[in-house]
Amino acid sequence: MEQRFQLSPPAYLCGAGFGRHRRNILARTVPVMRSQGISHPAFRLWTPAPMTQCDLAVPPAKLGFLTIETTTWCNLACAGCSRTVGMAAGAWSNIHMPASQFARIMPNLPRAQQASLHGVGEPTLNPDIVDIIGLAKGSGRFDEILLVSNGQNKNPGIYRRMMEAGLDRLHISVDSLVPDIAEKCRKGTRLGLLRDTLAALHEMGLPITINIVASRFNQHDIPNTLSALNGFGPAEVLVQQYIDLGNPDGCLDDGQRGGLRATLTALRADLPNLRLNLHGMMAGTLEEICSSPWTSLAVTVEGFLTPCCVNFDPAVLRGADLARRPFNEIWVSAEMQDFLRDYLIAAPAFCAGCHMNGRPIPAQAPLPERRGFVTTSARH
């Protein structure tokens, strides 16, 4: 029996290039052939280009987006962040990826339109981050290299060095410039330092994107934040919604999300220096399947492949180690093929809380698995 599903493009932190990512998304609809004689569901992918016949066993030639977690250390405790939740539960390990480890996995990484050299932590804390950027750029595997920083590094020169090493775009997280709201959203934020960083980046002429996470904590203040950001100078602003990774207090409901999106859309004309990107304010539906496992995979700080950047648990793909096996070999392995087959049938537990998932979660899993943060045992 043939069942049709809409394969939905994931909303990520990419900002610049998100439109290209959407236009080049691998698929729009997936008819899944389920019959007892087929070990892995066969499916066809429709794109804006002529229809292409694909099979689960064929690795993607090029991803839209690859997240590489370069550190799990951070200097903030953001509401809803899987690290904040994991640290509170005593289930988090702070680790930097050394440049030597990045060099070992580099030949085995998939090619991608965009590579983001951050995961859950603050990448500028990694003492090897400039060298890692240089290695990534020199590999020629990625069309664009970016990372997200909280702008709390006391030495703004680090951002110039990263750009000189090959970073194409820098994202700075700014949820609010009002002290009490900023503290609710990103505990520990030093607003004076953040403002100094923004001013320095504009003075240096570096291309930046501002990331704003829209939540119940800051939804009414976002227009004020945008007005202040407009005063700094030209920038793209990516507004994305808060994801429940273990702390649902900040999640927007459908009405709040739609109302905020309408408000921000109406503000565009008053913000001449800002290019507002509101793709991250979309949500999945019951008819859609997020396409992350085919288009937007992730690599943990230890070098293990995972199916998306919401989950950094190596156990999901049974420890698919990119230091030992190339991506194409992992793709056709039993662990990856089993995951893909099961994923098309039902949403895995770690999709709970992600706004791009509209499918029901079959069973409640323990919090570390369901919410996507990695336990100490999983880290090692």
CSV table of C-alpha atoms in Angstrom, one decimal, residues 3-377:
chain,number,residue,atom,x,y,z
A,3,GLN,CA,1.2,6.2,1.7
A,4,ARG,CA,2.1,9.8,0.9
A,5,PHE,CA,3.9,12.1,3.2
A,6,GLN,CA,5.1,15.7,2.9
A,7,LEU,CA,8.9,15.9,3.5
A,8,SER,CA,9.4,19.2,5.3
A,9,PRO,CA,12.7,21.2,5.2
A,10,PRO,CA,14.0,21.8,8.7
A,11,ALA,CA,14.4,25.3,10.1
A,12,TYR,CA,17.9,25.7,11.2
A,13,LEU,CA,20.3,28.3,12.4
A,14,CYS,CA,21.8,28.8,8.9
A,15,GLY,CA,20.2,32.2,8.2
A,16,ALA,CA,22.2,33.2,5.1
A,17,GLY,CA,21.7,30.5,2.6
A,18,PHE,CA,18.4,29.2,4.2
A,19,GLY,CA,16.5,30.1,1.0
A,20,ARG,CA,19.0,28.2,-1.1
A,21,HIS,CA,18.7,25.3,1.4
A,22,ARG,CA,14.9,25.3,0.9
A,23,ARG,CA,15.1,25.5,-2.9
A,24,ASN,CA,17.6,22.7,-3.0
A,25,ILE,CA,15.8,20.5,-0.4
A,26,LEU,CA,16.0,16.9,-1.4
A,27,ALA,CA,12.3,16.3,-1.5
A,28,ARG,CA,8.8,17.6,-1.2
A,29,THR,CA,6.7,14.5,-1.0
A,30,VAL,CA,7.5,10.9,-0.2
A,31,PRO,CA,5.3,8.0,-1.2
A,32,VAL,CA,6.4,5.1,1.1
A,33,MET,CA,5.9,1.6,-0.3
A,34,ARG,CA,5.1,-0.6,2.5
A,35,SER,CA,4.9,-4.3,1.6
A,36,GLN,CA,6.2,-7.3,3.5
A,37,GLY,CA,8.5,-8.2,0.7
A,38,ILE,CA,10.6,-4.9,1.0
A,39,SER,CA,13.2,-4.8,3.7
A,40,HIS,CA,13.8,-1.1,3.3
A,41,PRO,CA,11.0,1.2,2.0
A,42,ALA,CA,11.5,2.4,-1.5
A,43,PHE,CA,10.5,6.0,-2.2
A,44,ARG,CA,10.7,8.6,-4.9
A,45,LEU,CA,11.7,12.2,-4.3
A,46,TRP,CA,10.0,15.2,-6.0
A,47,THR,CA,12.0,18.4,-6.3
A,48,PRO,CA,11.5,21.7,-8.2
A,49,ALA,CA,13.7,20.1,-10.8
A,50,PRO,CA,12.7,17.0,-12.8
A,51,MET,CA,11.6,14.0,-10.6
A,52,THR,CA,14.5,11.9,-9.4
A,53,GLN,CA,14.2,8.2,-8.4
A,54,CYS,CA,16.1,7.5,-5.2
A,55,ASP,CA,16.5,4.6,-2.7
A,56,LEU,CA,17.3,4.5,0.9
A,57,ALA,CA,20.6,2.9,0.2
A,58,VAL,CA,21.9,5.7,-1.9
A,59,PRO,CA,23.9,8.3,0.2
A,60,PRO,CA,23.1,12.0,-0.5
A,61,ALA,CA,25.8,13.4,-2.8
A,62,LYS,CA,25.7,16.6,-0.9
A,63,LEU,CA,23.9,17.7,2.2
A,64,GLY,CA,22.2,21.0,2.6
A,65,PHE,CA,23.6,21.6,6.0
A,66,LEU,CA,26.1,19.8,8.3
A,67,THR,CA,26.5,20.7,12.0
A,68,ILE,CA,29.9,19.9,13.5
A,69,GLU,CA,30.0,20.2,17.3
A,70,THR,CA,33.4,21.7,18.1
A,71,THR,CA,32.8,22.1,21.8
A,72,THR,CA,30.3,21.3,24.6
A,73,TRP,CA,31.7,24.0,26.9
A,74,CYS,CA,29.8,27.3,27.3
A,75,ASN,CA,29.9,30.5,29.3
A,76,LEU,CA,26.1,31.0,29.5
A,77,ALA,CA,23.1,28.9,30.7
A,78,CYS,CA,20.4,29.6,28.2
A,79,ALA,CA,16.8,28.7,28.9
A,80,GLY,CA,15.8,25.6,27.0
A,81,CYS,CA,19.3,24.7,25.9
A,82,SER,CA,20.1,21.0,26.2
A,83,ARG,CA,23.4,21.8,27.9
A,84,THR,CA,21.6,23.8,30.6
A,85,VAL,CA,19.2,21.0,31.2
A,86,GLY,CA,21.9,18.3,31.1
A,87,MET,CA,24.2,20.2,33.5
A,88,ALA,CA,21.3,20.6,36.0
A,89,ALA,CA,20.7,16.9,35.8
A,90,GLY,CA,24.4,16.0,36.2
A,91,ALA,CA,24.4,14.4,32.8
A,92,TRP,CA,26.7,16.5,30.7
A,93,SER,CA,30.4,16.3,29.7
A,94,ASN,CA,32.4,19.5,28.8
A,95,ILE,CA,34.7,18.6,25.9
A,96,HIS,CA,36.6,20.5,23.2
A,97,MET,CA,37.2,18.9,19.8
A,98,PRO,CA,40.9,19.3,19.2
A,99,ALA,CA,42.1,20.2,15.7
A,100,SER,CA,43.8,16.9,15.5
A,101,GLN,CA,40.5,15.1,16.0
A,102,PHE,CA,38.8,17.3,13.3
A,103,ALA,CA,41.7,16.4,10.9
A,104,ARG,CA,41.0,12.7,11.5
A,105,ILE,CA,37.3,12.9,10.7
A,106,MET,CA,37.6,15.5,7.9
A,107,PRO,CA,38.3,13.0,5.0
A,108,ASN,CA,35.2,11.0,6.1
A,109,LEU,CA,32.7,13.9,6.4
A,110,PRO,CA,29.9,14.3,3.8
A,111,ARG,CA,30.0,17.3,1.5
A,112,ALA,CA,27.6,20.0,2.2
A,113,GLN,CA,26.3,23.4,1.0
A,114,GLN,CA,26.8,24.8,4.5
A,115,ALA,CA,28.9,23.5,7.5
A,116,SER,CA,28.2,25.0,10.9
A,117,LEU,CA,31.1,24.6,13.3
A,118,HIS,CA,29.2,24.8,16.5
A,119,GLY,CA,26.8,22.5,18.3
A,120,VAL,CA,25.5,23.2,21.8
A,121,GLY,CA,28.5,25.0,23.2
A,122,GLU,CA,30.3,28.3,22.5
A,123,PRO,CA,32.8,27.7,19.7
A,124,THR,CA,35.1,30.6,20.6
A,125,LEU,CA,36.0,28.8,23.8
A,126,ASN,CA,37.7,26.1,21.9
A,127,PRO,CA,41.4,27.1,21.7
A,128,ASP,CA,41.7,25.3,18.3
A,129,ILE,CA,38.7,26.9,16.6
A,130,VAL,CA,40.7,29.0,14.2
A,131,ASP,CA,42.8,26.0,13.1
A,132,ILE,CA,39.6,23.9,12.7
A,133,ILE,CA,38.1,26.6,10.5
A,134,GLY,CA,41.2,26.6,8.4
A,135,LEU,CA,41.1,22.8,8.0
A,136,ALA,CA,37.4,22.9,7.0
A,137,LYS,CA,38.0,25.7,4.5
A,138,GLY,CA,41.1,23.9,3.0
A,139,SER,CA,39.2,20.7,2.6
A,140,GLY,CA,36.9,22.1,-0.1
A,141,ARG,CA,34.1,20.0,1.1
A,142,PHE,CA,31.8,22.9,2.0
A,143,ASP,CA,30.4,25.8,-0.1
A,144,GLU,CA,30.0,27.9,3.0
A,145,ILE,CA,31.3,27.7,6.6
A,146,LEU,CA,29.6,29.4,9.5
A,147,LEU,CA,29.2,29.3,13.2
A,148,VAL,CA,27.1,30.8,16.0
A,149,SER,CA,28.6,32.7,18.9
A,150,ASN,CA,27.0,34.3,21.9
A,151,GLY,CA,29.2,37.4,21.4
A,152,GLN,CA,30.7,37.1,25.0
A,153,ASN,CA,34.3,36.7,24.0
A,154,LYS,CA,36.3,39.5,25.6
A,155,ASN,CA,38.6,39.7,22.6
A,156,PRO,CA,36.7,40.7,19.5
A,157,GLY,CA,39.8,40.0,17.4
A,158,ILE,CA,39.0,36.3,17.6
A,159,TYR,CA,36.1,37.0,15.1
A,160,ARG,CA,38.5,38.6,12.6
A,161,ARG,CA,40.9,35.7,12.9
A,162,MET,CA,38.1,33.2,12.3
A,163,MET,CA,37.1,35.1,9.2
A,164,GLU,CA,40.7,35.3,7.9
A,165,ALA,CA,41.0,31.5,8.5
A,166,GLY,CA,38.0,30.9,6.2
A,167,LEU,CA,34.8,31.5,8.1
A,168,ASP,CA,32.2,32.8,5.6
A,169,ARG,CA,29.5,34.0,8.0
A,170,LEU,CA,29.3,34.7,11.7
A,171,HIS,CA,26.1,34.4,13.6
A,172,ILE,CA,25.7,36.3,16.9
A,173,SER,CA,22.9,35.3,19.3
A,174,VAL,CA,20.9,38.3,20.7
A,175,ASP,CA,17.6,37.4,22.4
A,176,SER,CA,17.2,40.8,24.1
A,177,LEU,CA,19.1,43.9,25.0
A,178,VAL,CA,17.1,44.5,28.2
A,179,PRO,CA,18.9,43.2,31.3
A,180,ASP,CA,16.1,41.2,33.0
A,181,ILE,CA,14.8,39.6,29.8
A,182,ALA,CA,18.3,38.8,28.6
A,183,GLU,CA,19.0,37.1,31.9
A,184,LYS,CA,15.8,34.9,31.5
A,185,CYS,CA,16.8,33.9,28.0
A,186,ARG,CA,20.6,33.6,28.2
A,187,LYS,CA,21.6,33.6,31.9
A,188,GLY,CA,25.0,35.2,32.4
A,189,THR,CA,24.8,37.5,29.4
A,190,ARG,CA,26.9,40.7,29.8
A,191,LEU,CA,25.0,43.2,27.7
A,192,GLY,CA,27.8,45.7,27.8
A,193,LEU,CA,30.2,43.2,26.3
A,194,LEU,CA,27.5,42.1,23.8
A,195,ARG,CA,27.0,45.6,22.6
A,196,ASP,CA,30.7,46.2,22.3
A,197,THR,CA,31.1,43.0,20.2
A,198,LEU,CA,28.3,44.1,17.9
A,199,ALA,CA,29.8,47.5,17.4
A,200,ALA,CA,33.3,46.0,16.8
A,201,LEU,CA,32.0,43.6,14.2
A,202,HIS,CA,30.3,46.3,12.3
A,203,GLU,CA,33.4,48.5,12.5
A,204,MET,CA,35.5,45.7,11.2
A,205,GLY,CA,33.0,45.2,8.3
A,206,LEU,CA,32.5,41.6,9.0
A,207,PRO,CA,29.4,40.0,7.5
A,208,ILE,CA,27.1,38.9,10.4
A,209,THR,CA,23.7,37.4,11.0
A,210,ILE,CA,21.9,38.0,14.3
A,211,ASN,CA,20.1,34.9,15.7
A,212,ILE,CA,17.0,35.6,17.9
A,213,VAL,CA,15.3,32.7,19.7
A,214,ALA,CA,11.6,33.7,20.1
A,215,SER,CA,10.1,32.5,23.3
A,216,ARG,CA,7.5,33.4,25.9
A,217,PHE,CA,10.3,35.2,27.7
A,218,ASN,CA,11.1,37.8,25.0
A,219,GLN,CA,8.2,37.7,22.5
A,220,HIS,CA,6.9,41.2,23.4
A,221,ASP,CA,10.4,42.7,23.4
A,222,ILE,CA,11.6,41.4,20.0
A,223,PRO,CA,10.4,44.6,18.2
A,224,ASN,CA,12.5,46.7,20.6
A,225,THR,CA,15.5,44.4,20.1
A,226,LEU,CA,15.2,44.7,16.3
A,227,SER,CA,15.0,48.5,16.5
A,228,ALA,CA,18.2,48.6,18.6
A,229,LEU,CA,19.9,46.2,16.2
A,230,ASN,CA,18.9,48.3,13.2
A,231,GLY,CA,20.9,51.1,14.8
A,232,PHE,CA,24.1,49.1,14.7
A,233,GLY,CA,24.1,48.8,10.9
A,234,PRO,CA,23.4,46.2,8.2
A,235,ALA,CA,22.7,42.6,9.2
A,236,GLU,CA,20.6,39.6,8.4
A,237,VAL,CA,18.4,38.6,11.4
A,238,LEU,CA,17.2,35.0,11.7
A,239,VAL,CA,14.3,34.7,14.1
A,240,GLN,CA,13.6,31.1,15.2
A,241,GLN,CA,11.3,29.7,17.7
A,242,TYR,CA,12.3,28.2,21.1
A,243,ILE,CA,12.5,24.4,21.0
A,244,ASP,CA,11.6,22.2,24.0
A,245,LEU,CA,14.7,20.3,24.9
A,246,GLY,CA,13.7,19.6,28.5
A,247,ASN,CA,12.3,23.0,29.6
A,248,PRO,CA,9.0,23.7,27.9
A,249,ASP,CA,8.3,27.0,29.8
A,250,GLY,CA,9.5,29.2,26.9
A,251,CYS,CA,7.6,27.4,24.1
A,252,LEU,CA,5.2,29.6,22.0
A,253,ASP,CA,1.8,28.2,21.2
A,254,ASP,CA,0.4,28.4,17.6
A,255,GLY,CA,-1.4,31.7,18.3
A,256,GLN,CA,1.7,33.3,19.8
A,257,ARG,CA,3.9,32.2,17.0
A,258,GLY,CA,1.5,33.3,14.3
A,259,GLY,CA,0.9,36.7,16.0
A,260,LEU,CA,4.6,37.3,16.4
A,261,ARG,CA,5.3,36.4,12.8
A,262,ALA,CA,2.7,38.8,11.6
A,263,THR,CA,4.0,41.6,13.9
A,264,LEU,CA,7.6,41.1,12.6
A,265,THR,CA,6.5,41.0,9.0
A,266,ALA,CA,4.8,44.3,9.4
A,267,LEU,CA,8.0,45.9,10.9
A,268,ARG,CA,10.2,45.2,7.9
A,269,ALA,CA,9.7,48.6,6.4
A,270,ASP,CA,10.8,50.3,9.6
A,271,LEU,CA,14.1,48.3,9.7
A,272,PRO,CA,16.1,49.4,6.6
A,273,ASN,CA,19.4,47.9,7.9
A,274,LEU,CA,17.9,44.5,8.7
A,275,ARG,CA,17.0,41.6,6.4
A,276,LEU,CA,14.5,39.6,8.4
A,277,ASN,CA,14.4,35.9,7.9
A,278,LEU,CA,11.3,34.3,9.5
A,279,HIS,CA,11.6,30.8,8.2
A,280,GLY,CA,12.5,29.6,11.7
A,281,MET,CA,9.0,30.6,12.8
A,282,MET,CA,7.3,27.8,10.8
A,283,ALA,CA,6.1,24.6,12.2
A,284,GLY,CA,5.7,21.0,11.0
A,285,THR,CA,2.3,19.4,10.5
A,286,LEU,CA,1.0,15.8,10.9
A,287,GLU,CA,1.3,15.4,7.1
A,288,GLU,CA,5.0,16.4,7.1
A,289,ILE,CA,8.2,14.5,7.8
A,290,CYS,CA,11.3,16.6,8.6
A,291,SER,CA,14.0,15.9,6.1
A,292,SER,CA,17.0,16.3,8.4
A,293,PRO,CA,18.3,12.7,8.1
A,294,TRP,CA,18.7,13.3,4.4
A,295,THR,CA,19.7,16.9,4.3
A,296,SER,CA,21.0,18.2,7.6
A,297,LEU,CA,23.0,15.7,9.7
A,298,ALA,CA,25.3,16.4,12.6
A,299,VAL,CA,28.6,15.3,14.0
A,300,THR,CA,29.2,15.1,17.8
A,301,VAL,CA,32.2,16.6,19.5
A,302,GLU,CA,33.7,13.1,19.6
A,303,GLY,CA,33.2,12.6,15.9
A,304,PHE,CA,30.1,10.4,15.8
A,305,LEU,CA,27.4,10.9,13.1
A,306,THR,CA,23.8,11.8,14.2
A,307,PRO,CA,20.7,12.4,12.1
A,308,CYS,CA,20.1,16.0,13.1
A,309,CYS,CA,21.4,18.8,15.3
A,310,VAL,CA,18.6,18.4,17.8
A,311,ASN,CA,20.2,15.2,19.0
A,312,PHE,CA,23.8,14.6,19.7
A,313,ASP,CA,23.5,11.1,21.2
A,314,PRO,CA,25.9,8.7,19.4
A,315,ALA,CA,23.7,5.8,20.4
A,316,VAL,CA,21.0,6.8,17.9
A,317,LEU,CA,23.2,5.4,15.1
A,318,ARG,CA,24.9,2.9,17.4
A,319,GLY,CA,28.2,4.8,17.5
A,320,ALA,CA,28.8,5.7,13.8
A,321,ASP,CA,32.4,6.9,14.2
A,322,LEU,CA,33.6,9.1,11.4
A,323,ALA,CA,37.2,8.7,12.5
A,324,ARG,CA,36.9,5.1,11.5
A,325,ARG,CA,34.4,5.0,8.6
A,326,PRO,CA,33.6,7.3,5.8
A,327,PHE,CA,30.1,8.8,5.5
A,328,ASN,CA,29.1,6.7,2.5
A,329,GLU,CA,30.0,3.5,4.3
A,330,ILE,CA,28.0,4.6,7.4
A,331,TRP,CA,25.0,5.5,5.2
A,332,VAL,CA,24.6,1.9,3.8
A,333,SER,CA,25.3,0.3,7.2
A,334,ALA,CA,22.6,-1.6,9.1
A,335,GLU,CA,22.5,1.0,11.8
A,336,MET,CA,21.8,3.9,9.4
A,337,GLN,CA,19.4,1.9,7.2
A,338,ASP,CA,17.5,0.6,10.1
A,339,PHE,CA,17.1,4.2,11.5
A,340,LEU,CA,15.9,5.6,8.2
A,341,ARG,CA,13.4,2.8,7.7
A,342,ASP,CA,12.0,3.3,11.2
A,343,TYR,CA,12.1,7.1,10.9
A,344,LEU,CA,9.8,7.0,7.8
A,345,ILE,CA,7.3,4.9,9.8
A,346,ALA,CA,7.2,6.9,13.0
A,347,ALA,CA,8.9,9.9,14.6
A,348,PRO,CA,11.8,8.8,17.0
A,349,ALA,CA,11.6,9.8,20.6
A,350,PHE,CA,14.2,12.6,20.3
A,351,CYS,CA,11.8,14.5,18.0
A,352,ALA,CA,9.6,15.4,20.9
A,353,GLY,CA,9.7,19.1,21.6
A,354,CYS,CA,11.0,20.1,18.2
A,355,HIS,CA,8.6,22.4,16.4
A,356,MET,CA,9.5,20.8,13.0
A,357,ASN,CA,8.0,17.6,14.2
A,358,GLY,CA,4.2,17.3,13.7
A,359,ARG,CA,4.1,13.5,14.1
A,360,PRO,CA,3.0,11.8,17.4
A,361,ILE,CA,5.8,10.2,19.5
A,362,PRO,CA,5.0,6.5,19.8
A,363,ALA,CA,6.1,6.2,23.5
A,364,GLN,CA,7.6,8.3,26.2
A,365,ALA,CA,11.3,7.7,26.5
A,366,PRO,CA,13.6,8.7,29.4
A,367,LEU,CA,14.3,12.4,29.4
A,368,PRO,CA,17.9,12.2,28.1
A,369,GLU,CA,16.9,10.3,25.0
A,370,ARG,CA,13.6,12.1,24.4
A,371,ARG,CA,14.9,15.6,24.7
A,372,GLY,CA,18.2,15.1,22.9
A,373,PHE,CA,20.8,16.0,25.5
A,374,VAL,CA,23.6,13.5,25.9
A,375,THR,CA,24.2,11.6,29.1
A,376,THR,CA,27.8,11.2,30.4
A,377,SER,CA,27.7,7.5,29.6
